[in-house]
Coordinates of C-alpha atoms in Angstrom, one line a residue:
X1 CA -15.9 -12.9 -5.9
X2 CA -12.4 -11.0 -6.0
X3 CA -9.4 -12.9 -5.2
X4 CA -8.4 -11.0 -2.0
X5 CA -11.2 -10.3 0.6
X6 CA -11.3 -9.0 4.6
X7 CA -14.6 -10.5 5.9
X8 CA -15.6 -9.1 9.2
X9 CA -12.3 -9.0 10.8
X10 CA -11.1 -7.6 14.1
X11 CA -7.2 -6.3 14.1
X12 CA -4.8 -5.8 16.9
X13 CA -1.5 -6.3 18.3
X14 CA -1.9 -8.3 21.7
X15 CA -4.9 -7.0 23.9
X16 CA -5.2 -2.9 21.8
X17 CA -7.9 -3.4 19.2
X18 CA -6.9 -1.6 16.3
X19 CA -10.1 -2.4 14.1
X20 CA -13.6 -4.3 14.9
X21 CA -15.6 -6.1 12.2
X22 CA -13.8 -4.4 9.6
X23 CA -14.7 -6.0 5.9
X24 CA -12.9 -5.1 2.3
X25 CA -13.2 -6.3 -1.0
X26 CA -10.1 -5.1 -3.4
X27 CA -11.4 -5.2 -6.6
X28 CA -9.4 -7.6 -9.4
X29 CA -7.4 -5.6 -11.6
X30 CA -7.5 -2.4 -9.7
X31 CA -4.9 -0.1 -8.1
X32 CA -6.3 0.2 -5.0
X33 CA -4.8 2.7 -2.4
X34 CA -5.6 2.9 1.4
X35 CA -5.5 6.1 2.9
X36 CA -6.5 7.7 6.3
X37 CA -4.7 9.9 9.5
X38 CA -1.9 8.0 11.4
X39 CA -2.8 5.0 13.5
X40 CA -6.2 4.4 11.3
X41 CA -4.7 0.9 10.8
X42 CA -4.1 1.0 7.7
X43 CA -0.7 -1.0 7.8
X44 CA -2.3 -3.3 9.8
X45 CA -5.1 -4.0 7.1
X46 CA -2.8 -4.3 4.7
X47 CA -0.6 -7.0 7.6
X48 CA -3.9 -9.0 7.6
X49 CA -4.0 -9.3 3.6
X50 CA -0.4 -10.3 3.1
X51 CA -1.3 -13.2 5.9
X52 CA 1.7 -11.6 8.4
X53 CA -0.8 -10.7 11.2
X54 CA -4.2 -13.1 11.9
X55 CA -7.4 -11.5 12.8
X56 CA -8.7 -12.7 16.0
X57 CA -12.0 -12.9 14.5
X58 CA -13.3 -13.0 11.4
X59 CA -11.4 -14.4 8.2
X60 CA -8.9 -12.9 5.1
X61 CA -10.0 -14.4 2.0
X62 CA -7.8 -15.6 -1.1
X63 CA -9.0 -17.1 -3.7
X64 CA -12.0 -18.2 -1.8
X65 CA -10.3 -19.7 1.0
X66 CA -9.1 -18.6 4.6
X67 CA -5.7 -17.2 3.7
X68 CA -3.9 -18.7 6.9
X69 CA -4.8 -22.1 5.8
X70 CA -3.2 -22.5 2.8
X71 CA 0.6 -23.2 2.8
X72 CA 3.0 -20.2 2.7
X73 CA 4.2 -21.0 -0.4
X74 CA 1.2 -21.2 -2.5
X75 CA 0.7 -17.8 -0.7
X76 CA 3.8 -16.6 -1.9
X77 CA 2.8 -17.3 -5.3
X78 CA 0.0 -15.5 -5.1
X79 CA 0.9 -12.7 -3.6
X80 CA 4.2 -10.2 -3.1
X81 CA 4.5 -7.6 -0.3
X82 CA 6.8 -5.1 0.1
X83 CA 6.6 -4.3 3.8
X84 CA 7.2 -0.7 5.0
X85 CA 11.0 -1.2 6.6
X86 CA 12.9 -3.8 4.0
X87 CA 16.3 -5.1 5.7
X88 CA 18.8 -6.5 3.1
X89 CA 21.2 -8.7 4.5
X90 CA 24.6 -7.2 5.0
X91 CA 26.8 -8.1 1.8
X92 CA 24.3 -9.0 -0.5
X93 CA 24.2 -7.5 -4.3
X94 CA 21.3 -6.1 -6.3
X95 CA 21.2 -9.2 -8.4
X96 CA 21.1 -11.5 -5.7
X97 CA 18.7 -9.8 -3.7
X98 CA 16.0 -9.6 -6.4
X99 CA 16.4 -13.7 -7.5
X100 CA 15.5 -14.3 -3.7
X101 CA 12.1 -13.4 -5.4
X102 CA 12.0 -16.8 -7.1
X103 CA 12.3 -18.6 -3.9
X104 CA 8.7 -19.4 -3.6
X105 CA 9.2 -21.4 -7.2
X106 CA 11.6 -23.6 -5.9
X107 CA 11.8 -27.4 -4.7
X108 CA 13.1 -30.5 -4.3
X109 CA 12.0 -31.1 -8.0
X110 CA 12.2 -27.9 -9.4
X111 CA 16.1 -26.1 -8.9
X112 CA 17.0 -22.9 -10.4
X113 CA 16.3 -22.4 -14.4
X114 CA 17.3 -20.3 -17.4
X115 CA 13.3 -19.4 -16.9
X116 CA 14.1 -18.1 -13.3
X117 CA 17.3 -16.2 -14.8
X118 CA 15.4 -14.5 -17.2
X119 CA 12.5 -13.4 -14.8
X120 CA 15.0 -11.9 -12.3
X121 CA 16.7 -10.0 -15.5
X122 CA 13.4 -8.6 -16.8
X123 CA 12.2 -7.6 -13.4
X124 CA 15.5 -5.5 -13.1
X125 CA 15.1 -3.9 -16.3
X126 CA 11.8 -2.9 -15.9
X127 CA 12.7 -1.4 -12.3
X128 CA 15.5 0.6 -13.8
X129 CA 18.1 -1.7 -11.5
X130 CA 19.4 -3.7 -14.2
X131 CA 22.8 -1.7 -14.1
X132 CA 23.0 -2.1 -10.5
X133 CA 23.1 -5.9 -10.4
X134 CA 26.3 -6.7 -9.1
X135 CA 26.2 -3.2 -6.4
X136 CA 25.6 -3.8 -2.8
X137 CA 22.3 -2.8 -1.5
X138 CA 23.3 -0.9 1.3
X139 CA 25.7 1.1 -1.3
X140 CA 22.5 2.4 -3.1
X141 CA 20.4 5.7 -2.7
X142 CA 17.1 5.3 -0.6
X143 CA 14.9 5.3 -4.6
X144 CA 17.2 3.1 -5.9
X145 CA 17.0 0.4 -2.5
X146 CA 13.0 0.8 -3.2
X147 CA 13.3 0.0 -6.8
X148 CA 15.5 -3.3 -6.0
X149 CA 13.2 -4.3 -3.2
X150 CA 9.9 -3.7 -5.8
X151 CA 12.0 -5.5 -8.3
X152 CA 12.4 -9.1 -5.9
X153 CA 8.5 -8.8 -5.3
X154 CA 8.4 -8.3 -9.2
X155 CA 10.6 -11.7 -9.4
X156 CA 7.6 -13.5 -7.3
X157 CA 5.4 -13.4 -10.7
X158 CA 2.6 -12.5 -8.4
X159 CA -0.9 -11.5 -9.8
X160 CA -1.5 -9.5 -6.3
X161 CA 1.2 -7.2 -5.2
X162 CA 1.0 -5.6 -1.9
X163 CA 3.1 -1.8 -0.9
X164 CA 3.1 -0.1 2.5
X165 CA 4.1 3.1 2.3
X166 CA 6.4 2.3 -0.8
X167 CA 7.3 6.5 -1.4
X168 CA 8.4 6.9 2.5
X169 CA 11.9 9.0 2.9
X170 CA 11.7 9.3 -1.3
X171 CA 11.9 12.7 -2.6
X172 CA 9.1 14.1 -4.9
X173 CA 11.1 12.8 -7.7
X174 CA 12.0 9.2 -6.5
X175 CA 7.9 9.0 -5.0
X176 CA 6.8 9.9 -8.8
X177 CA 9.2 7.3 -10.3
X178 CA 7.9 4.8 -7.8
X179 CA 4.3 5.4 -8.4
X180 CA 4.5 5.6 -12.1
X181 CA 6.2 2.3 -12.0
X182 CA 3.5 0.7 -9.7
X183 CA 0.7 2.5 -12.3
X184 CA 2.8 1.0 -15.5
X185 CA 2.5 -2.4 -13.2
X186 CA -1.3 -1.9 -13.2
X187 CA -2.0 -1.0 -16.6
X188 CA 0.6 -2.9 -18.8
X189 CA 0.9 -6.3 -16.6
X190 CA -2.7 -6.4 -15.4
X191 CA -1.5 -6.7 -11.7
X192 CA -3.5 -5.8 -8.8
X193 CA -1.6 -4.0 -6.6
X194 CA -2.6 -2.6 -3.1
X195 CA -0.4 0.4 -1.7
X196 CA -0.6 2.3 1.6
X197 CA 0.2 6.2 1.0
X198 CA 0.1 9.1 3.1
X199 CA 0.1 11.7 0.6
X200 CA -3.7 12.3 -0.4
X201 CA -3.1 13.7 -3.6
X202 CA -0.9 10.9 -4.8
X203 CA -3.2 8.2 -4.0
X204 CA -6.5 10.4 -6.0
X205 CA -3.8 10.5 -9.0
X206 CA -2.7 6.9 -9.2
X207 CA -5.6 5.1 -7.4
X208 CA -8.6 3.3 -9.5
X209 CA -9.9 2.8 -6.2
X210 CA -9.7 4.2 -2.9
X211 CA -10.1 3.3 0.4
X212 CA -10.4 5.9 3.3
X213 CA -9.8 4.8 6.8
X214 CA -10.3 6.1 10.4
X215 CA -10.7 4.5 13.6
X216 CA -10.4 1.3 11.9
X217 CA -13.8 1.5 9.8
X218 CA -13.9 2.4 6.2
X219 CA -15.3 6.1 5.9
X220 CA -15.8 5.7 1.5
X221 CA -14.4 3.7 -0.7
X222 CA -14.4 4.0 -4.8
X223 CA -13.3 5.7 -7.5
X224 CA -11.5 8.5 -6.6
X225 CA -13.6 11.2 -8.6
X226 CA -16.5 9.7 -6.9
X227 CA -15.5 9.7 -3.1
X228 CA -12.9 12.2 -2.9
X229 CA -14.6 15.7 -1.4
X230 CA -14.3 18.5 1.3
X231 CA -16.6 16.4 3.8
X232 CA -14.3 13.4 3.4
X233 CA -11.0 14.8 4.1
X234 CA -12.5 17.0 7.1
X235 CA -14.2 13.6 8.1
X236 CA -10.7 11.6 8.1
X237 CA -8.3 14.1 8.6
X238 CA -9.8 16.6 10.6
X239 CA -8.7 19.5 8.1
X240 CA -10.7 22.3 6.2
X241 CA -10.0 22.3 2.4
X242 CA -10.9 23.0 -1.0
X243 CA -11.2 19.9 -3.3
X244 CA -10.7 21.1 -7.2
X245 CA -10.1 19.2 -10.3
X246 CA -6.2 18.6 -10.9
X247 CA -4.8 20.9 -13.7
X248 CA -2.6 17.9 -15.0
X249 CA -5.0 14.7 -14.4
X250 CA -8.2 15.8 -14.0
X251 CA -8.7 13.7 -10.9
X252 CA -9.3 15.1 -7.3
X253 CA -6.7 18.0 -6.1
X254 CA -6.7 18.8 -1.9
X255 CA -6.0 22.5 -1.4
X256 CA -6.0 22.6 2.7
X257 CA -7.5 25.9 3.9
X258 CA -5.0 28.3 4.7
X259 CA -3.5 29.0 8.2
X260 CA -5.5 32.5 8.7
X261 CA -8.4 30.7 7.6
X262 CA -8.0 27.6 9.7
X263 CA -7.3 30.2 12.7
X264 CA -10.3 32.5 12.2
X265 CA -12.5 29.2 11.8
X266 CA -11.4 27.8 15.4
X267 CA -12.0 30.9 16.8
X268 CA -15.2 30.9 15.3
X269 CA -16.3 27.7 16.8
X270 CA -14.8 28.1 20.2
X271 CA -17.1 30.9 20.5
X272 CA -19.6 29.5 19.3
X273 CA -19.0 26.8 22.0
X274 CA -18.2 29.6 24.9
X275 CA -21.9 31.5 23.9
X276 CA -23.4 27.8 24.7
X277 CA -22.4 28.2 28.3
X278 CA -22.3 25.3 30.4
X279 CA -25.4 23.3 31.0
X280 CA -27.5 24.5 34.1
X281 CA -29.1 22.3 36.6
X282 CA -32.0 20.7 35.2
X283 CA -35.5 22.7 36.2
X284 CA -37.0 22.0 39.3

């Protein structure tokens, strides 16, 4: 059994249902990426997997146990989360924020130690923010802040790491930097990563396992090379495209149809619908 599973869950907010009877398994030691159009349930699913949202039906399992039955600190020692919008306390330094990742490992019988210091230092070094340790977080650029938050999540030393849109608001260079870092964590440290991404080409390039959602349902899942097709993109995003081999990586590369081609395709569809005409009265 994989360590993290959503089993037949119904998810929503108040009376609004986002997903119903949704089942997903996160393969161990994978870099899993969840994709889909806006409001399809990507971030909602991630919140449920991270214990931030309790299903109204079904269950989320962590190591074979219902995640909401586990103590919060035990979950935090197994699973780290980088939420979509992270806000640091005012006036906190990079070093102090990253050190907060060690909180789940503290207790009455275990206070701050040399090991904690080492882990914080290594987390900052691996994310390239060690030289920023004494800087205030609110002085940093968006890309630097994102790396600091990832360093804090790394300092938790969890085998599972969940990231909700980690590249949002970043320019292309910092998007690639963050995704390269995630790939390194997966390949070199053996961590299981789950990320929500908007860019389908980034997802296809970096993911080892892809989950495509629409309207709270799984349309397809598996290795990008096996599931990313023009038909899937049309069904998930409602856009015509070609899928070719990425010349750099050989992974699927989605090339949207040109505007003129899309306009022409819409015209043909509308003309066909018009020719059919409205349905007449049933025969007498």
